[in-house]
Amino acid sequence: MKKPAPTIRDVAAAAQVSTATVSKYLNGAQRFSSKVEAAIDAAVGRLGYKSNPLAKSMITGRTDTIALCLPDIANPHFTCILQGAAAVAAERGYSVLLVDGSHGPERERRTLETLSRRVDGMIVCSRLDEADMPWMADIGKPVVFLGTLAELPLPTVAADDHAGGDMLARHLQMLGHRRIAYLGCPASRRDAQRLGGIRACLEAAGLELVVFDAGSPTLAEGERLCSGLVLGSRRLDAVICYNDLLALGFMKEVANLGLSIPRDLSVAGFDNIPYGKYVTPALTTVDLQSRHMGAAAMDKLLALVRGEPVERCTRIAPRLVLRGSTRNQQLR
């Protein structure tokens, strides 16, 4: 017959203290003398006692779980954010509950409002317009937003997309490119910042930027739109894509059209996803430090959970990664 699992009463009897003392100590609600704590630890180890997470939650009001809402879990950029956040959470004894935010604003809101009662806090990356998110500030749990906000009073962590756009535009300009296009994604809240950085840099140099819009930031969309850019009436010598997925899909179709990158066209993207360095030619990109972004967001959220003050906005500096998909115009 299987031996019954040890209970908190068994631990209390073995340590010669009350069950209330054991409960408060194991749940972190109160400290005791080193002698009492050592006795409890010894009893727990000897008996092989394991606490009940549900009971602990009822006593402390904590679940040791953080919700992380991402708009596209298939995108490697968001996978890296998850990895960074999860690593910090694991170090602090927390679990991460991944939420797929790709099913529309109403479902996203219902899901997060429901989860708010079951987690200690939430990290949210959303494509919702800020005007549609006031409910997020009143959800009753600490929330850290991944991205920039103009007015909503939530702590944020974001990469400097404007600076990243400026970096890529300046790089292409220095290579001698003059007919530059941006393949953007207006559905993303970060598109305007990237476009703004690119446009400001080129306008200062007296160069015109041609803008094309993608419906989604995906491989398939980059492939679909390629011929319209490359074979259109405007002859381009460089294309900056909203993200690496668009850029990689675009590059695949450039090869199918019989053209060569970077001989005929320079291409660059954003995110520095792992796949970018394994294609031929390897993709020039802006590294938005996705893992660091996730880790910084989790650090900030756990500080909020502990009741500590945090900096309102954390801005992460991007880094330009130069590879073979961009080339000096004079070498063509």
CSV table of C-alpha atoms in Angstrom, one decimal:
chain,number,residue,atom,x,y,z
A,1,MET,CA,0.0,0.0,0.0
A,2,LYS,CA,1.3,3.4,-1.0
A,3,LYS,CA,2.5,5.5,1.9
A,4,PRO,CA,0.4,8.7,2.3
A,5,ALA,CA,2.2,12.0,1.4
A,6,PRO,CA,3.5,13.9,4.4
A,7,THR,CA,1.4,16.8,5.5
A,8,ILE,CA,2.1,20.2,7.1
A,9,ARG,CA,1.0,18.7,10.4
A,10,ASP,CA,3.7,16.0,10.1
A,11,VAL,CA,6.3,18.7,9.5
A,12,ALA,CA,5.1,20.7,12.5
A,13,ALA,CA,5.3,17.6,14.7
A,14,ALA,CA,8.7,16.6,13.5
A,15,ALA,CA,10.1,20.2,14.0
A,16,GLN,CA,8.2,20.6,17.3
A,17,VAL,CA,6.5,23.8,16.3
A,18,SER,CA,2.9,24.8,15.4
A,19,THR,CA,1.4,24.3,11.9
A,20,ALA,CA,0.9,28.0,11.7
A,21,THR,CA,4.7,28.5,12.2
A,22,VAL,CA,5.5,26.0,9.4
A,23,SER,CA,2.9,27.6,7.1
A,24,LYS,CA,4.2,31.2,7.6
A,25,TYR,CA,7.8,30.1,7.2
A,26,LEU,CA,7.3,28.0,4.1
A,27,ASN,CA,5.2,30.7,2.4
A,28,GLY,CA,7.6,33.4,3.2
A,29,ALA,CA,5.1,35.3,5.3
A,30,GLN,CA,7.3,35.5,8.4
A,31,ARG,CA,10.9,34.9,9.6
A,32,PHE,CA,11.7,33.0,12.7
A,33,SER,CA,14.9,32.2,14.8
A,34,SER,CA,17.6,30.4,13.0
A,35,LYS,CA,17.0,27.4,15.3
A,36,VAL,CA,13.3,27.2,14.4
A,37,GLU,CA,13.9,27.6,10.7
A,38,ALA,CA,16.7,25.0,10.7
A,39,ALA,CA,14.3,22.5,12.5
A,40,ILE,CA,11.6,23.1,9.9
A,41,ASP,CA,14.0,22.7,7.0
A,42,ALA,CA,15.4,19.5,8.4
A,43,ALA,CA,11.8,18.1,8.9
A,44,VAL,CA,10.8,19.0,5.3
A,45,GLY,CA,13.9,17.3,4.0
A,46,ARG,CA,13.6,14.2,6.1
A,47,LEU,CA,9.9,13.7,5.4
A,48,GLY,CA,10.1,14.7,1.7
A,49,TYR,CA,7.3,17.2,2.2
A,50,LYS,CA,6.1,19.2,-0.8
A,51,SER,CA,3.9,22.3,-0.4
A,52,ASN,CA,0.5,22.5,-2.1
A,53,PRO,CA,0.7,25.4,-4.7
A,54,LEU,CA,-3.1,26.0,-4.4
A,55,ALA,CA,-3.0,26.2,-0.6
A,56,LYS,CA,0.0,28.5,-0.8
A,57,SER,CA,-1.8,30.8,-3.2
A,58,MET,CA,-4.8,31.0,-0.9
A,59,ILE,CA,-2.6,32.0,2.0
A,60,THR,CA,-0.2,34.5,0.3
A,61,GLY,CA,-2.4,35.7,-2.5
A,62,ARG,CA,0.5,34.9,-4.9
A,63,THR,CA,0.6,32.4,-7.7
A,64,ASP,CA,4.3,32.7,-8.6
A,65,THR,CA,3.1,32.9,-12.2
A,66,ILE,CA,3.5,35.7,-14.8
A,67,ALA,CA,1.5,36.0,-18.0
A,68,LEU,CA,3.3,37.0,-21.1
A,69,CYS,CA,1.1,38.1,-24.0
A,70,LEU,CA,2.7,38.2,-27.5
A,71,PRO,CA,1.1,39.0,-30.8
A,72,ASP,CA,2.8,36.4,-33.0
A,73,ILE,CA,4.4,33.4,-31.2
A,74,ALA,CA,5.7,32.0,-34.6
A,75,ASN,CA,7.9,35.1,-35.1
A,76,PRO,CA,11.5,34.3,-33.8
A,77,HIS,CA,11.7,37.9,-32.5
A,78,PHE,CA,9.0,37.2,-30.0
A,79,THR,CA,10.4,33.8,-29.2
A,80,CYS,CA,13.6,35.5,-28.1
A,81,ILE,CA,11.6,37.9,-25.9
A,82,LEU,CA,10.0,34.8,-24.3
A,83,GLN,CA,13.4,33.2,-23.7
A,84,GLY,CA,14.8,36.3,-22.0
A,85,ALA,CA,11.7,36.8,-19.8
A,86,ALA,CA,11.5,33.1,-18.9
A,87,ALA,CA,15.2,32.9,-17.9
A,88,VAL,CA,14.7,35.8,-15.4
A,89,ALA,CA,11.4,34.3,-14.1
A,90,ALA,CA,13.0,30.9,-13.5
A,91,GLU,CA,15.9,32.4,-11.5
A,92,ARG,CA,13.3,34.1,-9.2
A,93,GLY,CA,11.1,31.0,-8.8
A,94,TYR,CA,8.3,32.1,-11.2
A,95,SER,CA,6.6,30.3,-14.0
A,96,VAL,CA,5.6,32.0,-17.3
A,97,LEU,CA,2.2,31.5,-18.9
A,98,LEU,CA,2.4,32.3,-22.6
A,99,VAL,CA,-0.7,34.1,-24.1
A,100,ASP,CA,-1.3,34.2,-27.9
A,101,GLY,CA,-2.5,37.7,-28.6
A,102,SER,CA,-3.1,37.1,-32.3
A,103,HIS,CA,-6.9,36.5,-32.1
A,104,GLY,CA,-8.2,40.1,-32.2
A,105,PRO,CA,-8.7,42.9,-29.6
A,106,GLU,CA,-11.9,41.6,-27.9
A,107,ARG,CA,-10.5,38.1,-27.3
A,108,GLU,CA,-7.2,39.6,-26.1
A,109,ARG,CA,-9.0,41.8,-23.6
A,110,ARG,CA,-11.2,38.9,-22.3
A,111,THR,CA,-8.2,36.6,-22.0
A,112,LEU,CA,-6.0,39.1,-20.1
A,113,GLU,CA,-8.9,40.2,-17.8
A,114,THR,CA,-9.6,36.6,-16.9
A,115,LEU,CA,-5.9,35.7,-16.4
A,116,SER,CA,-5.3,38.7,-14.2
A,117,ARG,CA,-7.1,36.8,-11.4
A,118,ARG,CA,-4.7,33.9,-11.7
A,119,VAL,CA,-1.3,35.5,-12.1
A,120,ASP,CA,0.9,37.9,-10.1
A,121,GLY,CA,1.4,40.3,-13.1
A,122,MET,CA,1.5,40.5,-16.8
A,123,ILE,CA,3.9,41.5,-19.6
A,124,VAL,CA,2.0,42.6,-22.7
A,125,CYS,CA,3.1,43.2,-26.2
A,126,SER,CA,0.0,44.2,-28.3
A,127,ARG,CA,-0.8,45.6,-31.7
A,128,LEU,CA,-3.8,47.4,-30.2
A,129,ASP,CA,-4.0,51.2,-30.6
A,130,GLU,CA,-3.3,53.0,-27.4
A,131,ALA,CA,-6.7,54.5,-27.5
A,132,ASP,CA,-8.2,51.0,-27.2
A,133,MET,CA,-6.1,50.0,-24.1
A,134,PRO,CA,-7.2,52.1,-21.1
A,135,TRP,CA,-8.7,49.0,-19.5
A,136,MET,CA,-5.2,47.6,-19.2
A,137,ALA,CA,-4.2,50.2,-16.6
A,138,ASP,CA,-7.2,49.3,-14.5
A,139,ILE,CA,-6.8,45.5,-14.6
A,140,GLY,CA,-5.8,45.2,-10.9
A,141,LYS,CA,-2.4,43.6,-11.3
A,142,PRO,CA,1.0,45.0,-12.2
A,143,VAL,CA,1.5,45.3,-16.0
A,144,VAL,CA,4.6,46.1,-18.0
A,145,PHE,CA,4.0,47.0,-21.7
A,146,LEU,CA,6.5,46.0,-24.4
A,147,GLY,CA,6.6,49.1,-26.6
A,148,THR,CA,6.2,52.8,-26.3
A,149,LEU,CA,3.1,54.6,-25.0
A,150,ALA,CA,2.2,58.3,-25.3
A,151,GLU,CA,-0.3,58.7,-22.4
A,152,LEU,CA,-1.3,55.4,-20.9
A,153,PRO,CA,0.3,55.2,-17.4
A,154,LEU,CA,2.0,51.8,-17.6
A,155,PRO,CA,5.7,51.0,-17.2
A,156,THR,CA,7.2,50.2,-20.6
A,157,VAL,CA,10.3,48.5,-22.1
A,158,ALA,CA,11.0,49.2,-25.7
A,159,ALA,CA,13.8,49.2,-28.3
A,160,ASP,CA,14.6,52.6,-29.8
A,161,ASP,CA,13.1,51.9,-33.3
A,162,HIS,CA,13.6,55.4,-34.5
A,163,ALA,CA,17.3,55.1,-33.8
A,164,GLY,CA,17.4,51.8,-35.6
A,165,GLY,CA,15.8,53.2,-38.7
A,166,ASP,CA,18.3,56.1,-38.7
A,167,MET,CA,21.2,53.5,-38.4
A,168,LEU,CA,20.0,51.6,-41.5
A,169,ALA,CA,19.3,54.6,-43.6
A,170,ARG,CA,22.7,56.2,-42.7
A,171,HIS,CA,24.5,52.9,-43.5
A,172,LEU,CA,22.9,52.7,-47.0
A,173,GLN,CA,23.5,56.3,-47.6
A,174,MET,CA,27.2,55.9,-46.8
A,175,LEU,CA,27.3,53.0,-49.2
A,176,GLY,CA,26.2,55.3,-52.0
A,177,HIS,CA,22.6,54.3,-52.3
A,178,ARG,CA,20.2,57.0,-53.4
A,179,ARG,CA,17.0,55.2,-54.5
A,180,ILE,CA,15.9,53.7,-51.2
A,181,ALA,CA,12.5,52.1,-50.4
A,182,TYR,CA,10.9,51.1,-47.2
A,183,LEU,CA,8.7,48.0,-47.1
A,184,GLY,CA,6.7,48.8,-44.0
A,185,CYS,CA,3.8,47.2,-42.0
A,186,PRO,CA,1.4,49.9,-40.9
A,187,ALA,CA,-0.6,47.4,-38.8
A,188,SER,CA,2.3,47.3,-36.3
A,189,ARG,CA,2.5,50.1,-33.7
A,190,ARG,CA,6.3,50.2,-34.2
A,191,ASP,CA,6.2,50.8,-37.9
A,192,ALA,CA,5.8,54.6,-37.6
A,193,GLN,CA,8.9,54.9,-35.4
A,194,ARG,CA,11.1,52.9,-37.8
A,195,LEU,CA,9.8,54.8,-40.8
A,196,GLY,CA,10.3,58.1,-39.0
A,197,GLY,CA,14.0,57.3,-38.3
A,198,ILE,CA,14.6,56.3,-41.9
A,199,ARG,CA,12.8,59.3,-43.4
A,200,ALA,CA,14.4,61.9,-41.1
A,201,CYS,CA,17.9,60.6,-42.0
A,202,LEU,CA,17.3,60.6,-45.8
A,203,GLU,CA,15.5,63.9,-45.9
A,204,ALA,CA,18.5,65.5,-44.1
A,205,ALA,CA,20.6,64.2,-47.0
A,206,GLY,CA,18.2,65.5,-49.6
A,207,LEU,CA,17.0,62.0,-50.6
A,208,GLU,CA,13.5,60.8,-51.2
A,209,LEU,CA,12.1,57.7,-49.6
A,210,VAL,CA,9.7,55.4,-51.5
A,211,VAL,CA,7.3,53.7,-49.1
A,212,PHE,CA,5.4,50.4,-49.7
A,213,ASP,CA,3.0,48.8,-47.3
A,214,ALA,CA,2.8,45.1,-46.3
A,215,GLY,CA,-0.4,43.7,-44.9
A,216,SER,CA,1.5,41.5,-42.4
A,217,PRO,CA,5.2,41.2,-41.3
A,218,THR,CA,5.7,37.7,-42.7
A,219,LEU,CA,7.9,35.7,-45.0
A,220,ALA,CA,5.0,35.1,-47.4
A,221,GLU,CA,4.1,38.8,-47.6
A,222,GLY,CA,7.7,39.7,-48.4
A,223,GLU,CA,7.8,37.2,-51.2
A,224,ARG,CA,4.4,38.3,-52.5
A,225,LEU,CA,5.3,42.0,-52.7
A,226,CYS,CA,8.8,41.6,-54.1
A,227,SER,CA,8.1,41.7,-57.8
A,228,GLY,CA,6.0,44.9,-57.5
A,229,LEU,CA,9.0,46.7,-55.9
A,230,VAL,CA,11.8,45.3,-58.0
A,231,LEU,CA,10.1,45.3,-61.4
A,232,GLY,CA,8.1,48.5,-60.9
A,233,SER,CA,8.6,51.8,-62.7
A,234,ARG,CA,10.9,53.1,-59.9
A,235,ARG,CA,14.4,51.6,-60.2
A,236,LEU,CA,15.5,50.9,-56.6
A,237,ASP,CA,19.0,50.2,-55.4
A,238,ALA,CA,18.2,49.4,-51.7
A,239,VAL,CA,15.2,48.2,-49.7
A,240,ILE,CA,14.7,48.4,-46.0
A,241,CYS,CA,12.1,45.9,-44.7
A,242,TYR,CA,10.0,46.4,-41.5
A,243,ASN,CA,11.4,43.2,-40.1
A,244,ASP,CA,13.7,40.3,-41.0
A,245,LEU,CA,10.9,37.9,-41.9
A,246,LEU,CA,9.7,40.3,-44.6
A,247,ALA,CA,13.3,40.8,-45.8
A,248,LEU,CA,14.0,37.0,-46.0
A,249,GLY,CA,10.8,36.4,-48.0
A,250,PHE,CA,11.7,39.3,-50.2
A,251,MET,CA,15.2,38.0,-50.8
A,252,LYS,CA,14.0,34.6,-51.8
A,253,GLU,CA,11.8,36.1,-54.6
A,254,VAL,CA,14.6,38.4,-55.7
A,255,ALA,CA,16.6,35.3,-56.5
A,256,ASN,CA,13.6,33.7,-58.3
A,257,LEU,CA,13.4,36.8,-60.5
A,258,GLY,CA,17.0,36.2,-61.7
A,259,LEU,CA,18.5,39.1,-59.7
A,260,SER,CA,21.3,39.0,-57.2
A,261,ILE,CA,21.6,40.5,-53.7
A,262,PRO,CA,23.7,42.7,-53.1
A,263,ARG,CA,24.9,43.0,-56.7
A,264,ASP,CA,21.6,44.4,-58.0
A,265,LEU,CA,19.9,45.4,-54.8
A,266,SER,CA,20.9,45.9,-51.1
A,267,VAL,CA,18.4,44.6,-48.6
A,268,ALA,CA,18.1,45.1,-44.8
A,269,GLY,CA,15.7,44.3,-42.0
A,270,PHE,CA,15.0,44.7,-38.3
A,271,ASP,CA,15.1,42.2,-35.3
A,272,ASN,CA,18.3,40.2,-36.0
A,273,ILE,CA,16.4,36.9,-35.8
A,274,PRO,CA,18.7,33.8,-35.8
A,275,TYR,CA,17.8,32.7,-39.4
A,276,GLY,CA,19.2,35.9,-40.9
A,277,LYS,CA,22.9,34.9,-40.6
A,278,TYR,CA,22.3,31.5,-42.2
A,279,VAL,CA,20.9,32.7,-45.6
A,280,THR,CA,23.0,33.6,-48.5
A,281,PRO,CA,23.9,36.4,-48.5
A,282,ALA,CA,23.5,36.8,-44.8
A,283,LEU,CA,21.1,39.6,-43.8
A,284,THR,CA,22.1,43.1,-42.7
A,285,THR,CA,19.8,44.0,-39.8
A,286,VAL,CA,19.2,46.0,-36.7
A,287,ASP,CA,19.5,44.0,-33.5
A,288,LEU,CA,16.8,45.1,-31.2
A,289,GLN,CA,18.2,42.9,-28.4
A,290,SER,CA,15.0,40.9,-28.1
A,291,ARG,CA,16.2,38.6,-25.3
A,292,HIS,CA,17.4,41.6,-23.3
A,293,MET,CA,14.1,43.3,-23.9
A,294,GLY,CA,12.2,40.2,-22.4
A,295,ALA,CA,14.6,40.0,-19.5
A,296,ALA,CA,14.3,43.8,-18.7
A,297,ALA,CA,10.5,43.6,-18.8
A,298,MET,CA,10.5,40.6,-16.4
A,299,ASP,CA,12.9,42.4,-14.0
A,300,LYS,CA,10.7,45.4,-14.0
A,301,LEU,CA,7.5,43.5,-13.5
A,302,LEU,CA,8.9,41.4,-10.6
A,303,ALA,CA,10.0,44.6,-8.9
A,304,LEU,CA,6.4,45.9,-9.3
A,305,VAL,CA,5.1,42.6,-7.8
A,306,ARG,CA,7.4,43.2,-4.8
A,307,GLY,CA,6.0,46.7,-4.4
A,308,GLU,CA,9.2,48.4,-5.4
A,309,PRO,CA,9.4,51.7,-7.5
A,310,VAL,CA,10.5,51.3,-11.1
A,311,GLU,CA,11.6,53.6,-13.9
A,312,ARG,CA,8.6,54.5,-16.0
A,313,CYS,CA,10.2,53.9,-19.4
A,314,THR,CA,13.2,51.7,-20.2
A,315,ARG,CA,14.7,52.3,-23.7
A,316,ILE,CA,17.0,49.6,-25.1
A,317,ALA,CA,19.6,50.8,-27.6
A,318,PRO,CA,19.7,49.0,-31.0
A,319,ARG,CA,22.8,47.7,-32.6
A,320,LEU,CA,23.6,47.6,-36.4
A,321,VAL,CA,24.6,44.2,-37.6
A,322,LEU,CA,26.4,44.4,-41.0
A,323,ARG,CA,26.3,41.4,-43.3
A,324,GLY,CA,26.5,40.5,-46.9
A,325,SER,CA,23.1,41.7,-48.1
A,326,THR,CA,24.2,45.3,-48.3
A,327,ARG,CA,27.1,46.5,-50.5
A,328,ASN,CA,28.8,49.6,-51.6
A,329,GLN,CA,27.1,51.0,-54.7
A,330,GLN,CA,30.4,51.8,-56.4
A,331,LEU,CA,31.4,48.1,-56.3
A,332,ARG,CA,28.5,47.0,-58.5
